[in-house]
Short mmCIF file of C-alpha atoms and ligand atoms in Angstrom, two decimals:
data_model
loop_
_atom_site.label_atom_id
_atom_site.label_comp_id
_atom_site.label_asym_id
_atom_site.label_seq_id
_atom_site.Cartn_x
_atom_site.Cartn_y
_atom_site.Cartn_z
CA MET A 16 36.68 -63.82 65.40
CA GLY A 17 39.10 -64.71 62.65
CA LYS A 18 42.67 -65.10 63.23
CA ARG A 19 45.57 -64.90 60.74
CA ILE A 20 46.92 -68.32 60.60
CA VAL A 21 50.21 -69.46 59.16
CA ILE A 22 50.09 -73.33 58.46
CA ALA A 23 52.96 -75.41 57.74
CA LEU A 24 52.16 -78.57 56.05
CA GLY A 25 54.13 -81.67 56.59
CA GLY A 26 55.10 -84.63 54.43
CA ASN A 27 51.90 -86.57 55.13
CA ALA A 28 49.91 -83.56 53.56
CA LEU A 29 51.43 -84.07 50.26
CA GLY A 30 52.28 -87.85 50.01
CA ASN A 31 55.70 -89.40 48.41
CA ASN A 32 54.92 -89.20 44.55
CA LEU A 33 52.86 -87.79 41.82
CA PRO A 34 49.58 -90.15 42.38
CA GLU A 35 49.75 -89.95 46.28
CA GLN A 36 50.28 -85.92 46.22
CA MET A 37 47.25 -85.77 43.79
CA LEU A 38 44.93 -87.75 46.45
CA ALA A 39 46.70 -86.21 49.67
CA VAL A 40 46.00 -82.64 48.56
CA LYS A 41 42.27 -83.34 48.43
CA GLN A 42 42.11 -84.28 51.97
CA THR A 43 44.59 -81.51 53.03
CA ALA A 44 42.11 -78.95 51.17
CA LYS A 45 39.22 -80.15 53.36
CA ALA A 46 41.19 -79.35 56.51
CA ILE A 47 42.32 -76.00 55.47
CA ALA A 48 38.93 -75.00 53.96
CA GLY A 49 37.33 -75.48 57.23
CA LEU A 50 39.51 -72.98 58.85
CA ILE A 51 38.94 -70.41 55.92
CA GLU A 52 34.95 -71.25 56.39
CA ASP A 53 35.37 -70.26 60.11
CA GLY A 54 36.49 -66.85 59.12
CA ASN A 55 40.38 -67.08 59.54
CA GLN A 56 42.95 -65.71 57.26
CA VAL A 57 45.17 -68.66 56.14
CA ILE A 58 48.58 -68.65 54.68
CA LEU A 59 49.95 -71.97 53.69
CA SER A 60 53.51 -73.31 53.64
CA HIS A 61 54.67 -76.79 52.98
CA GLY A 62 57.60 -79.34 53.08
CA ASN A 63 59.23 -80.69 49.62
CA GLY A 64 61.49 -83.53 50.91
CA PRO A 65 60.35 -86.23 48.50
CA GLN A 66 59.47 -83.63 45.57
CA VAL A 67 62.77 -81.96 45.68
CA GLY A 68 64.60 -85.14 45.82
CA MET A 69 62.41 -86.47 42.79
CA ILE A 70 62.90 -83.48 40.63
CA GLN A 71 66.67 -83.46 41.38
CA LYS A 72 67.23 -87.10 40.49
CA ALA A 73 65.26 -86.41 37.22
CA MET A 74 67.22 -83.54 36.28
CA ALA A 75 70.53 -85.44 36.98
CA GLU A 76 68.98 -88.46 34.71
CA LEU A 77 68.20 -86.24 31.91
CA THR A 78 71.86 -85.13 31.30
CA ARG A 79 73.76 -88.27 32.58
CA SER A 80 73.59 -90.19 29.44
CA ASP A 81 74.82 -87.11 27.40
CA ALA A 82 78.25 -85.91 29.18
CA GLU A 83 78.98 -83.28 26.53
CA ARG A 84 75.55 -81.52 27.08
CA TYR A 85 75.50 -82.08 31.00
CA ILE A 86 74.31 -79.08 32.57
CA PRO A 87 73.90 -79.50 36.46
CA CYS A 88 70.63 -78.21 37.51
CA PRO A 89 71.29 -76.24 40.86
CA LEU A 90 69.37 -77.29 43.99
CA SER A 91 67.85 -73.94 44.39
CA VAL A 92 66.14 -74.41 40.93
CA CYS A 93 64.94 -77.84 41.89
CA VAL A 94 63.52 -76.13 45.02
CA ALA A 95 61.75 -73.59 42.68
CA MET A 96 60.44 -76.23 40.47
CA SER A 97 58.96 -78.12 43.58
CA GLN A 98 57.14 -75.01 44.70
CA GLY A 99 55.61 -74.56 41.30
CA TYR A 100 54.58 -78.44 41.33
CA ILE A 101 53.37 -78.53 44.87
CA GLY A 102 51.76 -75.00 44.71
CA TYR A 103 49.79 -76.20 41.43
CA ASP A 104 48.26 -79.27 43.14
CA LEU A 105 47.30 -77.35 46.41
CA GLN A 106 46.08 -74.38 44.64
CA ASN A 107 43.74 -76.50 42.60
CA ALA A 108 42.64 -78.78 45.50
CA LEU A 109 41.90 -75.75 47.68
CA ARG A 110 40.06 -73.69 44.96
CA GLU A 111 37.89 -76.66 44.08
CA GLU A 112 37.09 -77.44 47.81
CA LEU A 113 36.26 -73.63 48.58
CA LEU A 114 34.12 -73.25 45.49
CA ASP A 115 32.40 -76.56 46.40
CA ARG A 116 31.48 -75.05 49.78
CA GLY A 117 30.37 -71.81 48.06
CA ILE A 118 33.38 -69.65 49.07
CA GLN A 119 34.71 -67.28 46.59
CA LYS A 120 38.22 -66.81 47.28
CA GLY A 121 41.32 -66.40 45.20
CA VAL A 122 44.20 -68.95 45.89
CA ALA A 123 47.52 -68.36 44.51
CA THR A 124 51.13 -69.62 45.22
CA VAL A 125 54.02 -67.25 45.36
CA LEU A 126 57.47 -68.50 44.21
CA THR A 127 59.34 -67.52 47.43
CA GLN A 128 63.04 -66.69 47.81
CA VAL A 129 64.42 -66.84 51.39
CA GLU A 130 67.75 -65.36 52.21
CA VAL A 131 70.42 -67.37 54.12
CA ASP A 132 73.87 -66.26 55.36
CA PRO A 133 76.83 -67.78 53.37
CA ALA A 134 78.62 -67.96 56.81
CA ASP A 135 75.85 -70.02 58.46
CA PRO A 136 77.92 -72.89 59.99
CA ALA A 137 75.29 -75.29 58.32
CA PHE A 138 77.35 -75.08 55.11
CA GLN A 139 80.25 -76.65 56.79
CA HIS A 140 78.02 -79.65 58.18
CA PRO A 141 75.29 -80.86 55.87
CA THR A 142 72.46 -82.57 57.90
CA LYS A 143 69.34 -82.50 55.51
CA PRO A 144 68.68 -85.89 53.76
CA ILE A 145 67.03 -85.37 50.58
CA GLY A 146 65.89 -87.81 47.76
CA ALA A 147 65.36 -91.47 47.58
CA PHE A 148 67.24 -94.11 49.67
CA MET A 149 70.35 -95.63 47.71
CA THR A 150 72.46 -98.73 48.35
CA ARG A 151 75.99 -98.14 49.34
CA GLU A 152 77.53 -98.62 45.73
CA GLU A 153 74.97 -96.17 44.31
CA ALA A 154 75.95 -93.59 47.23
CA GLU A 155 79.83 -94.18 46.63
CA LYS A 156 79.31 -93.57 42.99
CA LEU A 157 77.52 -90.15 43.37
CA VAL A 158 80.28 -89.12 45.94
CA ALA A 159 82.89 -89.94 43.46
CA GLU A 160 81.23 -88.56 40.23
CA ARG A 161 79.26 -85.54 41.64
CA ASP A 162 81.00 -84.53 44.68
CA TYR A 163 77.87 -85.16 46.72
CA GLN A 164 77.98 -85.73 50.56
CA VAL A 165 75.90 -88.56 51.79
CA ILE A 166 74.89 -90.31 55.04
CA GLU A 167 73.57 -93.63 56.31
CA ASP A 168 70.05 -92.85 57.55
CA ALA A 169 69.01 -95.04 60.56
CA GLY A 170 69.66 -98.32 58.89
CA ARG A 171 67.42 -97.82 56.10
CA GLY A 172 70.13 -96.97 53.52
CA TYR A 173 72.20 -94.06 51.98
CA ARG A 174 70.90 -90.57 51.27
CA ARG A 175 72.28 -87.46 49.79
CA VAL A 176 72.68 -84.70 52.39
CA VAL A 177 72.75 -80.90 52.01
CA ALA A 178 73.27 -77.92 54.25
CA SER A 179 70.14 -76.71 55.85
CA PRO A 180 70.89 -72.93 57.01
CA LYS A 181 68.58 -70.84 58.81
CA PRO A 182 66.05 -68.64 57.15
CA ARG A 183 66.95 -64.92 57.67
CA SER A 184 64.17 -63.29 55.60
CA ILE A 185 61.76 -63.58 52.95
CA VAL A 186 62.35 -61.79 49.73
CA GLU A 187 58.78 -61.51 48.39
CA ILE A 188 57.37 -60.65 51.79
CA GLN A 189 55.62 -57.56 50.76
CA SER A 190 53.89 -59.22 47.94
CA ILE A 191 52.56 -61.96 50.17
CA ARG A 192 51.19 -59.35 52.71
CA ASP A 193 49.71 -57.47 49.94
CA MET A 194 47.96 -60.87 48.67
CA VAL A 195 46.81 -61.65 52.21
CA GLU A 196 45.47 -58.15 52.64
CA ALA A 197 43.73 -58.29 49.39
CA GLY A 198 41.81 -61.55 50.89
CA LEU A 199 43.65 -64.19 48.87
CA VAL A 200 44.71 -67.57 50.25
CA VAL A 201 48.55 -67.66 49.71
CA VAL A 202 50.92 -70.52 49.33
CA ALA A 203 54.41 -69.32 50.13
CA CYS A 204 57.88 -70.44 51.48
CA GLY A 205 57.29 -73.97 49.84
CA GLY A 206 60.10 -76.23 50.74
CA GLY A 207 61.34 -73.74 53.33
CA GLY A 208 61.82 -71.30 50.41
CA ILE A 209 64.49 -70.89 47.64
CA PRO A 210 67.27 -70.38 49.48
CA VAL A 211 69.39 -67.38 48.33
CA PHE A 212 72.57 -65.22 49.17
CA ARG A 213 72.28 -61.48 48.60
CA THR A 214 75.37 -60.54 46.68
CA GLU A 215 76.65 -57.36 45.18
CA GLY A 216 74.17 -54.67 44.10
CA HIS A 217 70.48 -56.33 43.78
CA HIS A 218 71.40 -59.58 42.87
CA LEU A 219 70.32 -62.81 44.50
CA LYS A 220 72.37 -65.96 44.05
CA GLY A 221 70.62 -69.60 44.57
CA ALA A 222 72.23 -71.56 47.41
CA ALA A 223 72.95 -75.37 47.30
CA ALA A 224 70.72 -75.83 50.46
CA VAL A 225 67.40 -76.94 51.63
CA ILE A 226 65.87 -74.65 54.25
CA ASP A 227 63.86 -76.44 57.07
CA LYS A 228 60.04 -75.70 56.41
CA ASP A 229 59.34 -75.45 60.00
CA PHE A 230 61.68 -72.47 60.57
CA ALA A 231 60.82 -70.62 57.30
CA SER A 232 57.04 -70.88 58.38
CA CYS A 233 58.13 -69.47 61.55
CA VAL A 234 59.81 -66.45 59.95
CA LEU A 235 56.70 -66.25 57.39
CA ALA A 236 54.46 -66.03 60.44
CA GLN A 237 56.42 -63.52 62.27
CA GLN A 238 56.96 -61.35 59.28
CA LEU A 239 53.04 -61.42 58.47
CA GLU A 240 52.46 -60.70 62.13
CA ALA A 241 50.26 -63.89 62.40
CA ASP A 242 48.18 -64.87 65.33
CA THR A 243 48.98 -68.38 65.18
CA LEU A 244 51.56 -70.84 63.57
CA ILE A 245 50.17 -74.08 62.92
CA ILE A 246 52.45 -77.08 62.26
CA LEU A 247 50.58 -79.97 60.88
CA THR A 248 52.19 -83.20 60.83
CA ALA A 249 51.72 -87.14 61.41
CA VAL A 250 51.36 -86.74 65.16
CA GLU A 251 48.35 -85.23 67.05
CA LYS A 252 50.72 -84.02 69.66
CA ALA A 253 54.39 -83.63 70.66
CA ALA A 254 55.42 -86.18 73.56
CA VAL A 255 58.14 -86.41 76.04
CA ASN A 256 59.75 -89.85 76.18
CA PHE A 257 58.44 -90.36 72.72
CA GLY A 258 58.08 -94.08 71.82
CA ARG A 259 58.84 -95.26 75.37
CA PRO A 260 56.62 -96.88 77.95
CA ASN A 261 56.62 -93.64 79.81
CA GLN A 262 55.60 -91.59 76.88
CA LYS A 263 53.45 -88.54 77.69
CA TRP A 264 51.64 -86.36 75.09
CA LEU A 265 51.98 -82.77 75.72
CA ASP A 266 48.82 -80.47 75.80
CA ARG A 267 50.15 -77.01 76.71
CA LEU A 268 53.32 -75.61 77.28
CA THR A 269 55.14 -72.19 77.93
CA PRO A 270 58.17 -71.47 75.78
CA GLU A 271 60.28 -71.97 78.88
CA GLU A 272 58.84 -75.44 79.52
CA ALA A 273 59.43 -76.39 76.02
CA GLU A 274 63.07 -75.24 76.36
CA VAL A 275 63.67 -77.47 79.23
CA TYR A 276 62.40 -80.45 77.40
CA ILE A 277 64.40 -79.54 74.25
CA SER A 278 67.59 -79.42 76.42
CA GLU A 279 66.66 -83.06 77.85
CA GLY A 280 66.62 -84.39 74.14
CA HIS A 281 62.89 -85.24 73.97
CA PHE A 282 62.30 -84.05 70.45
CA ALA A 283 64.41 -85.87 67.64
CA PRO A 284 66.38 -83.62 65.47
CA GLY A 285 65.38 -83.27 61.88
CA SER A 286 61.67 -84.06 62.81
CA MET A 287 60.05 -82.87 66.04
CA LEU A 288 62.75 -80.79 67.18
CA PRO A 289 62.50 -78.16 64.42
CA LYS A 290 58.84 -77.88 64.97
CA VAL A 291 59.10 -77.30 68.76
CA GLN A 292 61.92 -74.94 68.16
CA ALA A 293 59.78 -72.97 65.67
CA ALA A 294 56.98 -73.10 67.72
CA VAL A 295 58.88 -71.52 70.84
CA GLU A 296 60.43 -68.78 68.70
CA PHE A 297 57.00 -67.93 67.32
CA ALA A 298 55.36 -67.73 70.67
CA GLN A 299 58.10 -65.62 72.15
CA SER A 300 58.24 -63.08 69.25
CA ALA A 301 55.26 -61.00 70.59
CA PRO A 302 52.55 -61.08 73.19
CA GLY A 303 49.39 -62.97 72.26
CA ARG A 304 51.00 -65.20 69.70
CA SER A 305 50.65 -68.85 69.99
CA ALA A 306 51.84 -72.06 68.22
CA LEU A 307 50.01 -75.41 67.69
CA ILE A 308 51.47 -78.69 66.67
CA THR A 309 48.92 -81.36 65.51
CA LEU A 310 47.64 -83.76 62.96
CA LEU A 311 46.31 -82.41 59.55
CA GLU A 312 42.99 -83.72 60.18
CA LYS A 313 42.77 -82.15 63.66
CA ALA A 314 43.53 -78.59 62.42
CA ARG A 315 40.14 -77.39 63.11
CA ASP A 316 39.72 -78.95 66.62
CA GLY A 317 43.06 -77.57 67.34
CA VAL A 318 42.21 -74.03 66.58
CA ALA A 319 39.15 -74.72 68.88
CA GLY A 320 41.61 -75.64 71.62
CA LYS A 321 40.23 -79.35 71.69
CA THR A 322 43.49 -80.95 70.82
CA GLY A 323 47.16 -80.66 69.94
CA THR A 324 50.27 -79.30 71.46
CA VAL A 325 50.08 -75.51 72.27
CA ILE A 326 52.92 -73.43 72.88
CA ALA A 327 52.29 -70.05 74.35
CA MET A 328 53.30 -67.60 77.06
P1 ADP B 672 56.82 -83.54 58.79
O1 ADP B 672 57.03 -84.10 57.26
O2 ADP B 672 55.60 -83.11 59.01
O3 ADP B 672 57.91 -82.53 58.96
P2 ADP B 672 58.48 -85.15 60.44
O4 ADP B 672 58.49 -86.64 60.06
O5 ADP B 672 59.67 -84.34 59.93
O6 ADP B 672 57.14 -84.81 59.53
O7 ADP B 672 58.19 -85.12 61.81
C1 ADP B 672 56.99 -85.76 62.51
C2 ADP B 672 57.60 -86.90 63.24
O8 ADP B 672 58.45 -86.59 64.41
C3 ADP B 672 56.43 -87.69 63.98
O9 ADP B 672 55.88 -88.58 62.93
C4 ADP B 672 57.15 -88.62 64.98
O10 ADP B 672 57.40 -89.82 64.51
C5 ADP B 672 58.63 -87.81 65.18
N1 ADP B 672 58.73 -87.41 66.49
C6 ADP B 672 59.98 -87.30 67.02
N2 ADP B 672 60.16 -87.01 68.31
C7 ADP B 672 58.85 -87.00 68.72
C8 ADP B 672 58.16 -86.54 69.87
N3 ADP B 672 59.00 -86.21 70.93
N4 ADP B 672 57.01 -86.39 70.10
C9 ADP B 672 56.07 -86.69 68.93
N5 ADP B 672 56.65 -86.93 67.74
C10 ADP B 672 58.05 -87.14 67.46
MG1 MG B 673 60.05 -82.59 58.81
#
């Protein structure tokens, strides 16, 4: 019996630059095509950290040398560009892989806007690092010239940080649902979605933020009434005491058990924590729903119950 599955792809599914992405999506397409071959309805979402950073830097470079014509490119526009670029590569890789397996199925990317709350406290405390690492001098220059906020990231250098508000609802949800119902494989909510505020009338205004793709995927899975949310990342399972001698991989957790581990600080903020939080929220959202965290290459085994960390009631 096929399930409706929302799959959130992590950074390792896409690589860090153009040639890496071109190669990575081929492996990603194989993993996803396997699940489609098994009869599941698949909806894909993905991260965009390196890509949105690259686009944002390129847009800034483009106008830097010509101060008179300098037009800042809003971060929301950079996210939209990243959805287009990543969707293009994913869509093509999946199209090719499905056709190679004799599966006739349309694959389409939806430029997706996600509503955020202007009063979200995240706007007062930017936490999301984007783009390349910089030296202290480069970072200080951007702070002075462009009013950016930067952080020192775990001894690896400086990075720009932006707000990461919680996703509230998906503007294009009905279009996505219609496409899924029509049998298409849909790529949506890329990079957590283009963050927008609802303003007067029907106008949507882009926000200078990056939404966490794990949280956006959780909202997508809930709004599509999916059976399963799968978060594919660089580890086969989540662990307690991660990286310590007493590390223990987790196989199956109830949302309540996961909450205890969260409160004990076992999952790193910005990496594993949002995944476990998204998994808990989805598993609690309706009876019968489950979430799975595993490696990209293990997606099929994970759905078959052979590996990964499952969070379910
Ligand atoms: P993605 O691009 O898939 O979102 P992230 O790097 O954000 O990937 O998050 C996955 C990473 O989280 C893993 O590669 C691992 O290094 C780290 N991590 C932090 N805490 C844990 C934990 N408790 N168990 C497993 N992995 C963890
Ligand atoms: Mg991440």
